[in-house]
N, CA, C and O atoms as a Tinker XYZ file with bonds, in Angstrom:
   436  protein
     1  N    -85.115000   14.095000   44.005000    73     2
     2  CA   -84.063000   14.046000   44.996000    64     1     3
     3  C    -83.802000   15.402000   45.614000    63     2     4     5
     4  O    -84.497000   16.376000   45.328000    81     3
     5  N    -82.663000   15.458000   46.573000    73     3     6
     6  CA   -82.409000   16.256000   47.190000    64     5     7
     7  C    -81.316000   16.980000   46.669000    63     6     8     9
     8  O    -80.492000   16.120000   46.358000    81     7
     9  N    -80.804000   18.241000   46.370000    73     7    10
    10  CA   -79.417000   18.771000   46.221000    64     9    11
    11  C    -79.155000   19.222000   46.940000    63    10    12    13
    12  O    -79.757000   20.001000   47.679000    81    11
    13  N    -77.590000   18.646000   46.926000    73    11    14
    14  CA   -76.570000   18.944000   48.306000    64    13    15
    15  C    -75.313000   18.956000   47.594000    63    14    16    17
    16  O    -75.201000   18.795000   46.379000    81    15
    17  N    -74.212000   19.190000   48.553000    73    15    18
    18  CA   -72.807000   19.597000   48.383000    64    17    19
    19  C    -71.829000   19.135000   48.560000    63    18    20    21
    20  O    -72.187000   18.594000   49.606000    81    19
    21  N    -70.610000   18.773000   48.443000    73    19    22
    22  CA   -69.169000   18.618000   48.986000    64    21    23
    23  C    -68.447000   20.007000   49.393000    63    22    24    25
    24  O    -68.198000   20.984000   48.687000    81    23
    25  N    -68.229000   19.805000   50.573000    73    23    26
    26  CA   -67.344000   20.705000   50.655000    64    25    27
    27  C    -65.878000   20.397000   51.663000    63    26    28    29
    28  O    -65.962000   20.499000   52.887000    81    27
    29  N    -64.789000   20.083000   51.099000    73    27    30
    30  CA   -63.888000   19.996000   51.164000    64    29    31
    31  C    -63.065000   21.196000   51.586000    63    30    32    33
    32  O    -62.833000   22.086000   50.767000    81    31
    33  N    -62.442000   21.279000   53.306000    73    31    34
    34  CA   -61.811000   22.796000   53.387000    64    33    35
    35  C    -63.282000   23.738000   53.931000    63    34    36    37
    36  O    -63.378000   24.858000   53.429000    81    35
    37  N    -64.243000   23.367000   54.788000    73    35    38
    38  CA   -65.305000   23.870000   55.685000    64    37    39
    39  C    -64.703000   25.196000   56.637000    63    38    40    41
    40  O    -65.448000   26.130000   56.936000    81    39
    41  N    -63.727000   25.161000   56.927000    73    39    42
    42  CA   -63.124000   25.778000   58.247000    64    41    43
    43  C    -64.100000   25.868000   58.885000    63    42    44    45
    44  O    -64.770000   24.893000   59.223000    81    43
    45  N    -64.423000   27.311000   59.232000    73    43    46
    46  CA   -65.318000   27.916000   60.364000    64    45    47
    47  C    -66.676000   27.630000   59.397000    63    46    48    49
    48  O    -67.192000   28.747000   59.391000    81    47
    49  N    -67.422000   26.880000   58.693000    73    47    50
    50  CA   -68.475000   27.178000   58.130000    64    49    51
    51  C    -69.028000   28.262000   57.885000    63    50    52    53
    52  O    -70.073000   28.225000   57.236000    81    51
    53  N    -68.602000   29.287000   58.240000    73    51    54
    54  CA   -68.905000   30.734000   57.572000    64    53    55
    55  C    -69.153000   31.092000   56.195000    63    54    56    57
    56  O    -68.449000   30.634000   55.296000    81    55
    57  N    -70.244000   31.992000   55.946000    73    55    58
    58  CA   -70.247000   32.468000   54.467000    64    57    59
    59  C    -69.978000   33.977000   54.674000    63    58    60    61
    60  O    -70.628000   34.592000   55.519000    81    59
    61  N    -69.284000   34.425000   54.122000    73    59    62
    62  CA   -68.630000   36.034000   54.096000    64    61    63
    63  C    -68.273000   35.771000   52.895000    63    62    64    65
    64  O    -67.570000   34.968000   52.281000    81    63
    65  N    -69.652000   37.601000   52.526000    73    63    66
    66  CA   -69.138000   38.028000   51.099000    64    65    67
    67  C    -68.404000   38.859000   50.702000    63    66    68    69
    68  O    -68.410000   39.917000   51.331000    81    67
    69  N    -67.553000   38.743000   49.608000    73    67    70
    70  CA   -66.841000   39.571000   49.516000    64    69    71
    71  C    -67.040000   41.377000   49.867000    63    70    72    73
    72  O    -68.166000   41.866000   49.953000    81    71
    73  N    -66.283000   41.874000   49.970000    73    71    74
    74  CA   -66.544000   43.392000   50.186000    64    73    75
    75  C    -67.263000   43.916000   49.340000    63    74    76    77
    76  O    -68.341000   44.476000   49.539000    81    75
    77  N    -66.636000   43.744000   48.209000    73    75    78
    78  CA   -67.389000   44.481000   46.648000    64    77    79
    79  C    -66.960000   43.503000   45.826000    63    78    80    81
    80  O    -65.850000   43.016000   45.609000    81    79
    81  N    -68.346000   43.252000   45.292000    73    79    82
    82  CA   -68.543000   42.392000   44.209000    64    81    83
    83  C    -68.044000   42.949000   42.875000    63    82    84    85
    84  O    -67.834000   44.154000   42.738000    81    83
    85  N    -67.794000   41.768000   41.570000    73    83    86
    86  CA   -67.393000   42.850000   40.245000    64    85    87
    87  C    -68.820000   43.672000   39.883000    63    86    88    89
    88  O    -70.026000   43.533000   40.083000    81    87
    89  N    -68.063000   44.455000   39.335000    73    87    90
    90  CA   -69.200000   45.205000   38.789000    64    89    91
    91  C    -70.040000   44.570000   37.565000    63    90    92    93
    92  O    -71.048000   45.218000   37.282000    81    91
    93  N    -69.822000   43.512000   36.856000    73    91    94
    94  CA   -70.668000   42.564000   36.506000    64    93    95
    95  C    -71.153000   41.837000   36.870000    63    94    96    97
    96  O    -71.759000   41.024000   36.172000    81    95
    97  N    -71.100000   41.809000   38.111000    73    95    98
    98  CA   -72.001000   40.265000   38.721000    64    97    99
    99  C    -72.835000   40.669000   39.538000    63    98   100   101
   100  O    -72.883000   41.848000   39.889000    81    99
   101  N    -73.779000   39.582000   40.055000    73    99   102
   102  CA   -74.819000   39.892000   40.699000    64   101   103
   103  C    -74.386000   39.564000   42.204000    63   102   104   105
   104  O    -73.983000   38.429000   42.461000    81   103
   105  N    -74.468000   40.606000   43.269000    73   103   106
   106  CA   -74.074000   40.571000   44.241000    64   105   107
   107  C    -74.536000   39.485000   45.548000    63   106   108   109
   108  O    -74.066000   39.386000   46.681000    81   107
   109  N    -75.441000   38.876000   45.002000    73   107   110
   110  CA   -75.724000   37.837000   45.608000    64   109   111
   111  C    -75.517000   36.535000   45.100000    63   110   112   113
   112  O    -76.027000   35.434000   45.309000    81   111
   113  N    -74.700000   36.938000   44.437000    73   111   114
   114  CA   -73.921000   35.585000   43.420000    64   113   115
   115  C    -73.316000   34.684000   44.647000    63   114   116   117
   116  O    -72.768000   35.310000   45.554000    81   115
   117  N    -73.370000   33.447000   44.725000    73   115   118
   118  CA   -72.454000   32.626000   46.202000    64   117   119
   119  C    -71.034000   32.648000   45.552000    63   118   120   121
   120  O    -70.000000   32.769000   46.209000    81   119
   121  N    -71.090000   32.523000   44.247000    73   119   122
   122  CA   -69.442000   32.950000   43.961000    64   121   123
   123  C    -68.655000   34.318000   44.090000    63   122   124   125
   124  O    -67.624000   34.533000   43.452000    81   123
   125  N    -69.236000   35.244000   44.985000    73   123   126
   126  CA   -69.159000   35.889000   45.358000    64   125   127
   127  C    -68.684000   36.004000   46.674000    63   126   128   129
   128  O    -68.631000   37.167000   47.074000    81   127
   129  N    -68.193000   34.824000   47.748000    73   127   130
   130  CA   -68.545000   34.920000   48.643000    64   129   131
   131  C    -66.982000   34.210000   48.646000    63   130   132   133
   132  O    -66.355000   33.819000   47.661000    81   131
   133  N    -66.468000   34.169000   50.426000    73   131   134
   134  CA   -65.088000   33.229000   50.573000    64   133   135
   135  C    -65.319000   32.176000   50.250000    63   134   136   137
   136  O    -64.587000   31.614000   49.435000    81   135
   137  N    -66.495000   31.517000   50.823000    73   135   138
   138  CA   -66.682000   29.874000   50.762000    64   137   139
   139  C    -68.215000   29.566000   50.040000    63   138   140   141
   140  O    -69.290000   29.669000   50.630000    81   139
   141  N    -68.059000   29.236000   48.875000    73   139   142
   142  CA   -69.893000   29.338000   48.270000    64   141   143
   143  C    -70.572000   28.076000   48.694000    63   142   144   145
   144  O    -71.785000   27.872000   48.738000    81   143
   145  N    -69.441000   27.133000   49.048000    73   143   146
   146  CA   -70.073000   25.962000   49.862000    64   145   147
   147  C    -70.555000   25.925000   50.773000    63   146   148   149
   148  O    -71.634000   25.337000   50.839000    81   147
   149  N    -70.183000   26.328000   51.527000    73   147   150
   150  CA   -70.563000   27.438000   53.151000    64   149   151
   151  C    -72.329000   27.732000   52.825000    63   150   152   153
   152  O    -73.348000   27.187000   53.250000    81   151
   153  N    -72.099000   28.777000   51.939000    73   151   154
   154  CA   -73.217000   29.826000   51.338000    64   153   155
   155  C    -74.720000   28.904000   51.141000    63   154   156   157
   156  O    -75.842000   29.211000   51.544000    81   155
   157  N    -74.258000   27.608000   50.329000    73   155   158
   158  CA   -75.013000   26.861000   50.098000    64   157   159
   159  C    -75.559000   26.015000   51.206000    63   158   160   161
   160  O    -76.721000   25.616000   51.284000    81   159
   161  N    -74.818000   25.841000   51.853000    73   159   162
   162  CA   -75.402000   24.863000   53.445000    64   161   163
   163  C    -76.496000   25.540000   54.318000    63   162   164   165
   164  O    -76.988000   25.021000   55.320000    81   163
   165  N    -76.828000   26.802000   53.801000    73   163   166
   166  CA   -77.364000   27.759000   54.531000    64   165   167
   167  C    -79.336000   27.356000   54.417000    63   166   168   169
   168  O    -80.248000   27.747000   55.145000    81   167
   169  N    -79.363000   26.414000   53.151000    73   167   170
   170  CA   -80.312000   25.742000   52.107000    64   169   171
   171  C    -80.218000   24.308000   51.850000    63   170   172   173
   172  O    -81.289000   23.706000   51.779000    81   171
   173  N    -78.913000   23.514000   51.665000    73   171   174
   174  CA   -78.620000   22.805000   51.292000    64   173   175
   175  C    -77.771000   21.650000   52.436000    63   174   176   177
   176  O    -77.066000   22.208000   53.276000    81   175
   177  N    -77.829000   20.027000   52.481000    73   175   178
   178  CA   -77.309000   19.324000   53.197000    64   177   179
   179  C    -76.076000   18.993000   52.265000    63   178   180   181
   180  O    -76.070000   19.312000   51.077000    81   179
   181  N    -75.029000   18.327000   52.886000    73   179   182
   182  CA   -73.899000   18.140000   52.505000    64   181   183
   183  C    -72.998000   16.957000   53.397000    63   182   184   185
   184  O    -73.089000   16.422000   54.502000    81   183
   185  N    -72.183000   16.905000   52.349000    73   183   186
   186  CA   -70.705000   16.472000   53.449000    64   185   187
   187  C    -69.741000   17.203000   53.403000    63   186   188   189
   188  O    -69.259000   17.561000   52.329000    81   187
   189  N    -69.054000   17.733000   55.092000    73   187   190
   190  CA   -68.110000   18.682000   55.064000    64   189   191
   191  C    -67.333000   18.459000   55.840000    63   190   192   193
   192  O    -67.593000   18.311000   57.034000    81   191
   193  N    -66.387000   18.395000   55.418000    73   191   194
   194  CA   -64.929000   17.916000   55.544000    64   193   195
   195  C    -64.459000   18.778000   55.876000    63   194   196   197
   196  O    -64.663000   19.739000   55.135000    81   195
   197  N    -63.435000   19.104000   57.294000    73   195   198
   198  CA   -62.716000   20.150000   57.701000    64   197   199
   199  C    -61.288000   19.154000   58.561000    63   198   200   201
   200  O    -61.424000   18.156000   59.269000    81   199
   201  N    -59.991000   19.863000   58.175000    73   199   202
   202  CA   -59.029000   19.217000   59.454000    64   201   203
   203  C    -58.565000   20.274000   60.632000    63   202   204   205
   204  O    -57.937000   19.808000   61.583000    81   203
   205  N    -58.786000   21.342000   60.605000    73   203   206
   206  CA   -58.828000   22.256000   61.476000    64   205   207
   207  C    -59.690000   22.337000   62.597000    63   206   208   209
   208  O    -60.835000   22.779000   62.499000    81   207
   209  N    -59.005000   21.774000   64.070000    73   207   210
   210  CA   -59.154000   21.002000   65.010000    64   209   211
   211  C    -60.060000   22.594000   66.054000    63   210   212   213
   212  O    -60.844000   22.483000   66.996000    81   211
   213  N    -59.504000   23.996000   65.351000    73   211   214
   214  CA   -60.084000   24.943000   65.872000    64   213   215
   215  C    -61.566000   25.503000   65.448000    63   214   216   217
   216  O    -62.485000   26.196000   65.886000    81   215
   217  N    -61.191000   24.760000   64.337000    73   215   218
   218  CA   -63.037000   24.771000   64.024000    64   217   219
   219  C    -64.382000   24.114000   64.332000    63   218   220   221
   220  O    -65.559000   24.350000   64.060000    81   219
   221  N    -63.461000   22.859000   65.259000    73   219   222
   222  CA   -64.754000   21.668000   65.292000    64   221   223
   223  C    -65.989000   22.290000   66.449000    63   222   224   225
   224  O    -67.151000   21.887000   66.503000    81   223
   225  N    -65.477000   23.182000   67.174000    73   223   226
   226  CA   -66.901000   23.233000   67.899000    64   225   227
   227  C    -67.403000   23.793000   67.563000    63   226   228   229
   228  O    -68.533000   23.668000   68.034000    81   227
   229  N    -67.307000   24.855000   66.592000    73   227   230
   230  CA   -68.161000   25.778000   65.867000    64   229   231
   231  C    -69.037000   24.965000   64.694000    63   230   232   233
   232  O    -70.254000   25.094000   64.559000    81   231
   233  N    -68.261000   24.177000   63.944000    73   231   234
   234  CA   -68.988000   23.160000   63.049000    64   233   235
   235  C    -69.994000   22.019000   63.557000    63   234   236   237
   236  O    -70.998000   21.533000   63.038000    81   235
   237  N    -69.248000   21.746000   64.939000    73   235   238
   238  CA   -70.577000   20.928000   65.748000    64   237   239
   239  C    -71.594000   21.676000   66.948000    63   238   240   241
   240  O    -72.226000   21.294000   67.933000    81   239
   241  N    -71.381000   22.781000   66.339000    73   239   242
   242  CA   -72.821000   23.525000   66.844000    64   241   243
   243  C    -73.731000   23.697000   65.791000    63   242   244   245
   244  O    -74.936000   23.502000   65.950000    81   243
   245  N    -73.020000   24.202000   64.258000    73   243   246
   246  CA   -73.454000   24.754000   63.338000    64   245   247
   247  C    -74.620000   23.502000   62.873000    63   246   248   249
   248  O    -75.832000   23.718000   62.833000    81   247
   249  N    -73.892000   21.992000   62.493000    73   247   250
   250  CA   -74.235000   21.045000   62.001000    64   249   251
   251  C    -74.573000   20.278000   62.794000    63   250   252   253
   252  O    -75.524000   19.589000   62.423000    81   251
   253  N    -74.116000   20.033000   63.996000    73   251   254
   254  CA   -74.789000   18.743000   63.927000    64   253   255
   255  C    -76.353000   18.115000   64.307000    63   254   256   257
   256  O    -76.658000   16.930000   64.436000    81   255
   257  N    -77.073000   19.112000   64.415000    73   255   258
   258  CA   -78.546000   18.904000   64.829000    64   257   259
   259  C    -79.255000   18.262000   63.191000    63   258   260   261
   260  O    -80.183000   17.465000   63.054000    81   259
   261  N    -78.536000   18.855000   62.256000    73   259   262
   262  CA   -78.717000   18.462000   60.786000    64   261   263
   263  C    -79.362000   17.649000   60.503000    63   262   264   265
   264  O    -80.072000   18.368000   59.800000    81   263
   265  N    -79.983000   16.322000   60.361000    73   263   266
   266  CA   -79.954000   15.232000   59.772000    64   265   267
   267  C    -79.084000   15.142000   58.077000    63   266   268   269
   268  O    -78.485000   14.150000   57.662000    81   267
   269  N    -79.250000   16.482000   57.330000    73   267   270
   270  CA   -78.720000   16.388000   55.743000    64   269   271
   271  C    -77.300000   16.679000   55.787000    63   270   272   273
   272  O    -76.745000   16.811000   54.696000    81   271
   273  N    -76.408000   16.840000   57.144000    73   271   274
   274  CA   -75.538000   17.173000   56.874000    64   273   275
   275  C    -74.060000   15.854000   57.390000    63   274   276   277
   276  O    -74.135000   15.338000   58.504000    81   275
   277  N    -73.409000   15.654000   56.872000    73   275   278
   278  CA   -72.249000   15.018000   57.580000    64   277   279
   279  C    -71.528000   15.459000   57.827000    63   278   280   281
   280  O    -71.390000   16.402000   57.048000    81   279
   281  N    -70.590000   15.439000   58.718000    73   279   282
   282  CA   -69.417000   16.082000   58.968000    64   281   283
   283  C    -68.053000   15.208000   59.297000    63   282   284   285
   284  O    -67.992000   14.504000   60.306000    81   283
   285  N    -67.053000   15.308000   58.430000    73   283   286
   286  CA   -65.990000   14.662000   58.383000    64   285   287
   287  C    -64.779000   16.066000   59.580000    63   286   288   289
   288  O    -64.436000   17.225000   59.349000    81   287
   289  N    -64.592000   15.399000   60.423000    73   287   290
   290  CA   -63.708000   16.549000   61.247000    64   289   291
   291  C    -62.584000   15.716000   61.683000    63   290   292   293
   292  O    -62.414000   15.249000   62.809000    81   291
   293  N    -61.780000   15.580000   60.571000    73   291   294
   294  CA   -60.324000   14.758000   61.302000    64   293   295
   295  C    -59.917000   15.454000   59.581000    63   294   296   297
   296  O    -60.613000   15.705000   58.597000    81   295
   297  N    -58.278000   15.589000   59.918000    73   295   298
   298  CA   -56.826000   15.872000   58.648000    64   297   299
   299  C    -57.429000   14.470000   57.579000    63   298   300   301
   300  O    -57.476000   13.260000   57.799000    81   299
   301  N    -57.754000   15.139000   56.611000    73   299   302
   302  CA   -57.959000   14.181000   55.175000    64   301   303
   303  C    -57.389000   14.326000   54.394000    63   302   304   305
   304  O    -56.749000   15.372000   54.288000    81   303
   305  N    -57.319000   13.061000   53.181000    73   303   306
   306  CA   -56.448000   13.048000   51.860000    64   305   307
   307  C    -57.958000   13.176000   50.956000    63   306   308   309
   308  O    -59.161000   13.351000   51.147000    81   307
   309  N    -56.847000   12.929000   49.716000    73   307   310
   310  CA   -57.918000   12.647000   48.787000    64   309   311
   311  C    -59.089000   11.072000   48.976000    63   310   312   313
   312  O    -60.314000   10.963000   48.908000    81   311
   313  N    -58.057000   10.138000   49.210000    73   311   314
   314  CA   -58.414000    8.665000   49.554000    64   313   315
   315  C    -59.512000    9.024000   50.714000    63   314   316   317
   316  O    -60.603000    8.826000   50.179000    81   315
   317  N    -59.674000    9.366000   51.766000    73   315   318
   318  CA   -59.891000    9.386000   53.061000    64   317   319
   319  C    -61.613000   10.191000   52.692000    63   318   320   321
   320  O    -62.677000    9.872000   53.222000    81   319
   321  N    -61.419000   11.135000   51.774000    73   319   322
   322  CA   -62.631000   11.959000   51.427000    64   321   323
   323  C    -63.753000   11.465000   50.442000    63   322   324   325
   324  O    -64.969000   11.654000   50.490000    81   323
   325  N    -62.816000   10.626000   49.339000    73   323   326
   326  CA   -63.551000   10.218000   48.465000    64   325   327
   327  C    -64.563000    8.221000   49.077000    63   326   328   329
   328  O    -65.387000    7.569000   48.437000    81   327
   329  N    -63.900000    7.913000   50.569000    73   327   330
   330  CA   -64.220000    6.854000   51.153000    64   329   331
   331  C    -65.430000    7.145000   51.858000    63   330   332   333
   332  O    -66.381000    6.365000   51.821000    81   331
   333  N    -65.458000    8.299000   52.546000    73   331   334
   334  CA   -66.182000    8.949000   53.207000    64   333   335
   335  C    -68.232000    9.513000   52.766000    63   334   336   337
   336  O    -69.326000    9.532000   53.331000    81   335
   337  N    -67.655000    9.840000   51.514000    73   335   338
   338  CA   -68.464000   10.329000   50.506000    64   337   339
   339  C    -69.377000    8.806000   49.968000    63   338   340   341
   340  O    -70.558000    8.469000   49.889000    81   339
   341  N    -68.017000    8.184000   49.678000    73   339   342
   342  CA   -69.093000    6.994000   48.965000    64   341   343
   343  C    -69.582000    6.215000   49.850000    63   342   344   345
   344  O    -70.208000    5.336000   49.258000    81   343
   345  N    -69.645000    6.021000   51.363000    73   343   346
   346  CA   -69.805000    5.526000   52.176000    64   345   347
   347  C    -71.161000    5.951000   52.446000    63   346   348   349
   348  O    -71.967000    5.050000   52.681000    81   347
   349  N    -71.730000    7.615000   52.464000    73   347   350
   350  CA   -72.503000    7.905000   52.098000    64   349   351
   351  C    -73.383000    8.345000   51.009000    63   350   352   353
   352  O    -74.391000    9.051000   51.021000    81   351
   353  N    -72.701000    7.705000   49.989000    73   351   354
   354  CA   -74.032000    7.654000   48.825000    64   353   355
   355  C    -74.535000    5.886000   49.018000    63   354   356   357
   356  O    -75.683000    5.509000   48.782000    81   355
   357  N    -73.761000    5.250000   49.341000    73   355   358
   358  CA   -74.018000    3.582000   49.423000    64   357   359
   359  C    -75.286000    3.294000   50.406000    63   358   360   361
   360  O    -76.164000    2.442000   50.268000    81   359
   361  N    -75.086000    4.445000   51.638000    73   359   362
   362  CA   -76.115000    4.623000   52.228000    64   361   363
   363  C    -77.492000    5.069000   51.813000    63   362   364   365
   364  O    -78.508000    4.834000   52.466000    81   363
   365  N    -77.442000    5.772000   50.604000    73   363   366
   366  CA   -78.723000    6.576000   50.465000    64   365   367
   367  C    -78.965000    7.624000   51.263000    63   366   368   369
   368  O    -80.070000    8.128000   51.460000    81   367
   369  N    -77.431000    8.125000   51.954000    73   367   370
   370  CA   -78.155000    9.746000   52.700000    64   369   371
   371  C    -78.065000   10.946000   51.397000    63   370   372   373
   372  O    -78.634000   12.024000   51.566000    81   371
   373  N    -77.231000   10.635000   49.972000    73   371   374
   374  CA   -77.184000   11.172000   49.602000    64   373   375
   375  C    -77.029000   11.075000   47.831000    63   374   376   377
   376  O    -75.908000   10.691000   47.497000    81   375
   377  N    -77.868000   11.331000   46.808000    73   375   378
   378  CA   -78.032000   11.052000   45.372000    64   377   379
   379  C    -76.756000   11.645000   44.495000    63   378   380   381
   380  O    -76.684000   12.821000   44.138000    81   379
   381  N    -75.654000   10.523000   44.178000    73   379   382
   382  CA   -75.528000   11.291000   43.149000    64   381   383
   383  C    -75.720000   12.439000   42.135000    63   382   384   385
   384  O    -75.011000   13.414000   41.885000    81   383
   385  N    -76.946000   12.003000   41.607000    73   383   386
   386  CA   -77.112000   12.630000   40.618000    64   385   387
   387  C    -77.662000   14.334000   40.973000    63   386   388   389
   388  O    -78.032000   15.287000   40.287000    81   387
   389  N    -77.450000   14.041000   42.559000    73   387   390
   390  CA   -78.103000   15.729000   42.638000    64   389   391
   391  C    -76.794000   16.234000   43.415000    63   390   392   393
   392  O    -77.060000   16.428000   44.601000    81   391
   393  N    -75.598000   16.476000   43.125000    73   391   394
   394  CA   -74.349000   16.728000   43.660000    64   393   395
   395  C    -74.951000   18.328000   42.964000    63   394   396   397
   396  O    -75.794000   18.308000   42.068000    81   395
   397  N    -74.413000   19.605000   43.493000    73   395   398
   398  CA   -74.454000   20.516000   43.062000    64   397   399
   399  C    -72.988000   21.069000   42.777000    63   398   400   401
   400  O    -72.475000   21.281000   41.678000    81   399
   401  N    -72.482000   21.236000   43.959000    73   399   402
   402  CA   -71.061000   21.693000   44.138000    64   401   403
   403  C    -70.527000   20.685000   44.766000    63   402   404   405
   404  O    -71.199000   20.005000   45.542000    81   403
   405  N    -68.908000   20.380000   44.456000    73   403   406
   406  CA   -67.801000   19.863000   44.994000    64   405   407
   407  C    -66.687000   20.816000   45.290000    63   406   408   409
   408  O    -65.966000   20.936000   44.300000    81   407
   409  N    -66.217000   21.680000   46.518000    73   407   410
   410  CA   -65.579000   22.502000   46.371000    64   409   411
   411  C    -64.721000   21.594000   47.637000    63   410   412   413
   412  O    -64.977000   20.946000   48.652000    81   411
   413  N    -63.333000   22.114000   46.667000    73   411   414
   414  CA   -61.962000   22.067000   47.686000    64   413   415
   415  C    -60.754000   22.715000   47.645000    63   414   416   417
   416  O    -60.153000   22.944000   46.595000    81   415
   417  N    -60.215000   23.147000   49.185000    73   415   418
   418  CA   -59.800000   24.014000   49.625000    64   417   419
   419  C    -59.024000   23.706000   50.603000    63   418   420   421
   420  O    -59.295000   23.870000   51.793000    81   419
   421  N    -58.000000   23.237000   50.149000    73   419   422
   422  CA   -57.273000   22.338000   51.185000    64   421   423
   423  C    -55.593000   23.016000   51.636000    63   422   424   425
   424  O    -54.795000   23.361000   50.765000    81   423
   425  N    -55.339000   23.093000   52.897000    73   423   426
   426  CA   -53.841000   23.852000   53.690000    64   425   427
   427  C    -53.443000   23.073000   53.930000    63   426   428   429
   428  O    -52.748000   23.355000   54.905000    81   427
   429  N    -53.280000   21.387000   53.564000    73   427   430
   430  CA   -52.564000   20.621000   54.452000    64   429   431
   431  C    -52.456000   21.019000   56.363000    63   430   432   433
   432  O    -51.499000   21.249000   57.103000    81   431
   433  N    -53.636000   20.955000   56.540000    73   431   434
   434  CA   -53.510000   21.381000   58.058000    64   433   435
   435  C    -53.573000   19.592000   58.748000    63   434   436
   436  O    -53.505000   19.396000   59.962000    81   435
Protein backbone atom coordinates (compact mmCIF):
# COMPACT_ATOMS: atom_id res chain seq x y z
CA UNK A 1 0.00 0.00 0.00
CA UNK A 2 0.47 3.49 -0.01
CA UNK A 3 1.32 5.79 3.19
CA UNK A 4 -0.46 8.80 3.67
CA UNK A 5 -1.81 11.23 6.30
CA UNK A 6 -4.58 13.09 8.14
CA UNK A 7 -4.16 16.27 8.60
CA UNK A 8 -6.59 18.11 10.44
CA UNK A 9 -5.85 22.16 10.81
CA UNK A 10 -3.79 22.34 7.02
CA UNK A 11 -3.91 26.20 7.05
CA UNK A 12 -1.57 27.52 4.47
CA UNK A 13 -0.06 23.95 3.78
CA UNK A 14 3.25 25.20 4.57
CA UNK A 15 6.12 23.32 6.20
CA UNK A 16 8.38 25.81 8.25
CA UNK A 17 11.03 24.59 10.42
CA UNK A 18 11.57 25.60 13.40
CA UNK A 19 14.43 28.19 13.86
CA UNK A 20 16.63 25.96 16.01
CA UNK A 21 16.07 22.64 16.55
CA UNK A 22 16.86 20.89 20.24
CA UNK A 23 20.08 20.17 20.50
CA UNK A 24 19.18 16.50 20.61
CA UNK A 25 17.38 16.04 17.70
CA UNK A 26 17.98 15.62 14.31
CA UNK A 27 17.29 18.72 12.43
CA UNK A 28 15.50 17.30 9.82
CA UNK A 29 13.27 15.66 12.15
CA UNK A 30 9.40 16.76 10.60
CA UNK A 31 8.72 17.08 14.29
CA UNK A 32 10.68 19.68 14.06
CA UNK A 33 8.76 21.68 11.96
CA UNK A 34 5.16 23.95 12.61
CA UNK A 35 3.11 21.46 10.74
CA UNK A 36 4.88 17.80 10.23
CA UNK A 37 1.76 17.00 8.33
CA UNK A 38 2.42 19.67 5.95
CA UNK A 39 6.17 18.27 5.90
CA UNK A 40 4.91 14.94 4.99
CA UNK A 41 2.61 15.90 1.96
CA UNK A 42 5.72 17.06 0.42
CA UNK A 43 6.11 12.81 -0.24
CA UNK A 44 3.03 11.66 0.91
CA UNK A 45 -0.99 11.82 -0.22
CA UNK A 46 -3.50 12.60 2.35
CA UNK A 47 -6.71 14.09 3.52
CA UNK A 48 -6.56 17.71 4.56
CA UNK A 49 -8.89 19.35 6.22
CA UNK A 50 -8.66 23.14 6.63
CA UNK A 51 -11.71 25.81 7.70
CA UNK A 52 -9.78 28.83 6.99
CA UNK A 53 -11.53 30.34 4.02
CA UNK A 54 -8.01 32.45 3.54
CA UNK A 55 -6.22 29.54 2.81
CA UNK A 56 -8.27 27.83 0.15
CA UNK A 57 -6.54 29.20 -2.85
CA UNK A 58 -3.30 28.50 -1.77
CA UNK A 59 -4.37 24.83 -0.84
CA UNK A 60 -6.10 24.59 -4.26
CA UNK A 61 -3.10 25.44 -6.06
CA UNK A 62 -0.90 23.42 -3.76
CA UNK A 63 -3.26 20.19 -4.06
CA UNK A 64 -5.38 19.96 -6.24
CA UNK A 65 -3.60 18.60 -9.40
CA UNK A 66 -2.89 15.61 -6.73
CA UNK A 67 -4.71 12.59 -7.47
CA UNK A 68 -3.36 11.21 -3.55
CA UNK A 69 -4.57 14.09 -2.05
CA UNK A 70 -8.17 15.22 -0.74
CA UNK A 71 -9.04 18.22 0.40
CA UNK A 72 -11.77 18.96 2.86
CA UNK A 73 -12.05 23.07 2.74
CA UNK A 74 -15.23 24.01 4.65
CA UNK A 75 -15.38 24.73 9.12
CA UNK A 76 -15.37 20.95 10.49
CA UNK A 77 -16.24 18.99 13.64
CA UNK A 78 -15.09 15.96 14.75
CA UNK A 79 -18.34 14.13 13.10
CA UNK A 80 -17.88 16.01 9.75
CA UNK A 81 -13.97 14.79 9.55
CA UNK A 82 -14.23 11.43 10.69
CA UNK A 83 -17.36 11.09 7.68
CA UNK A 84 -15.15 12.47 5.30
CA UNK A 85 -12.20 10.17 5.94
CA UNK A 86 -14.28 7.07 5.96
CA UNK A 87 -15.94 8.04 2.92
CA UNK A 88 -12.61 7.76 1.60
CA UNK A 89 -11.25 4.64 2.84
CA UNK A 90 -14.79 2.93 1.64
CA UNK A 91 -13.58 4.18 -1.57
CA UNK A 92 -10.22 2.62 -1.71
CA UNK A 93 -8.42 6.05 -2.30
CA UNK A 94 -6.95 5.28 0.84
CA UNK A 95 -5.58 1.96 3.24
CA UNK A 96 -6.07 1.98 6.56
CA UNK A 97 -3.55 0.15 7.54
CA UNK A 98 -0.98 2.55 6.04
CA UNK A 99 -2.26 5.78 8.05
CA UNK A 100 1.09 7.30 9.13
CA UNK A 101 0.12 10.46 10.90
CA UNK A 102 -3.24 11.85 12.14
CA UNK A 103 -2.48 15.33 13.18
CA UNK A 104 -4.97 17.94 14.61
CA UNK A 105 -4.90 21.40 15.08
CA UNK A 106 -7.94 22.93 15.36
CA UNK A 107 -9.00 27.23 16.20
CA UNK A 108 -12.51 26.75 15.90
CA UNK A 109 -12.30 29.01 12.85
Amino acid sequence: GTQWVINVGTASGGCRRLLQAPPDRDVENIFDSQDPANCLSTQLGGVFVEGGEEHFPRLRAQYELRENVKLMLEPSDPKSVRSFVESHLKNESFDADELVLLKVDVDNC
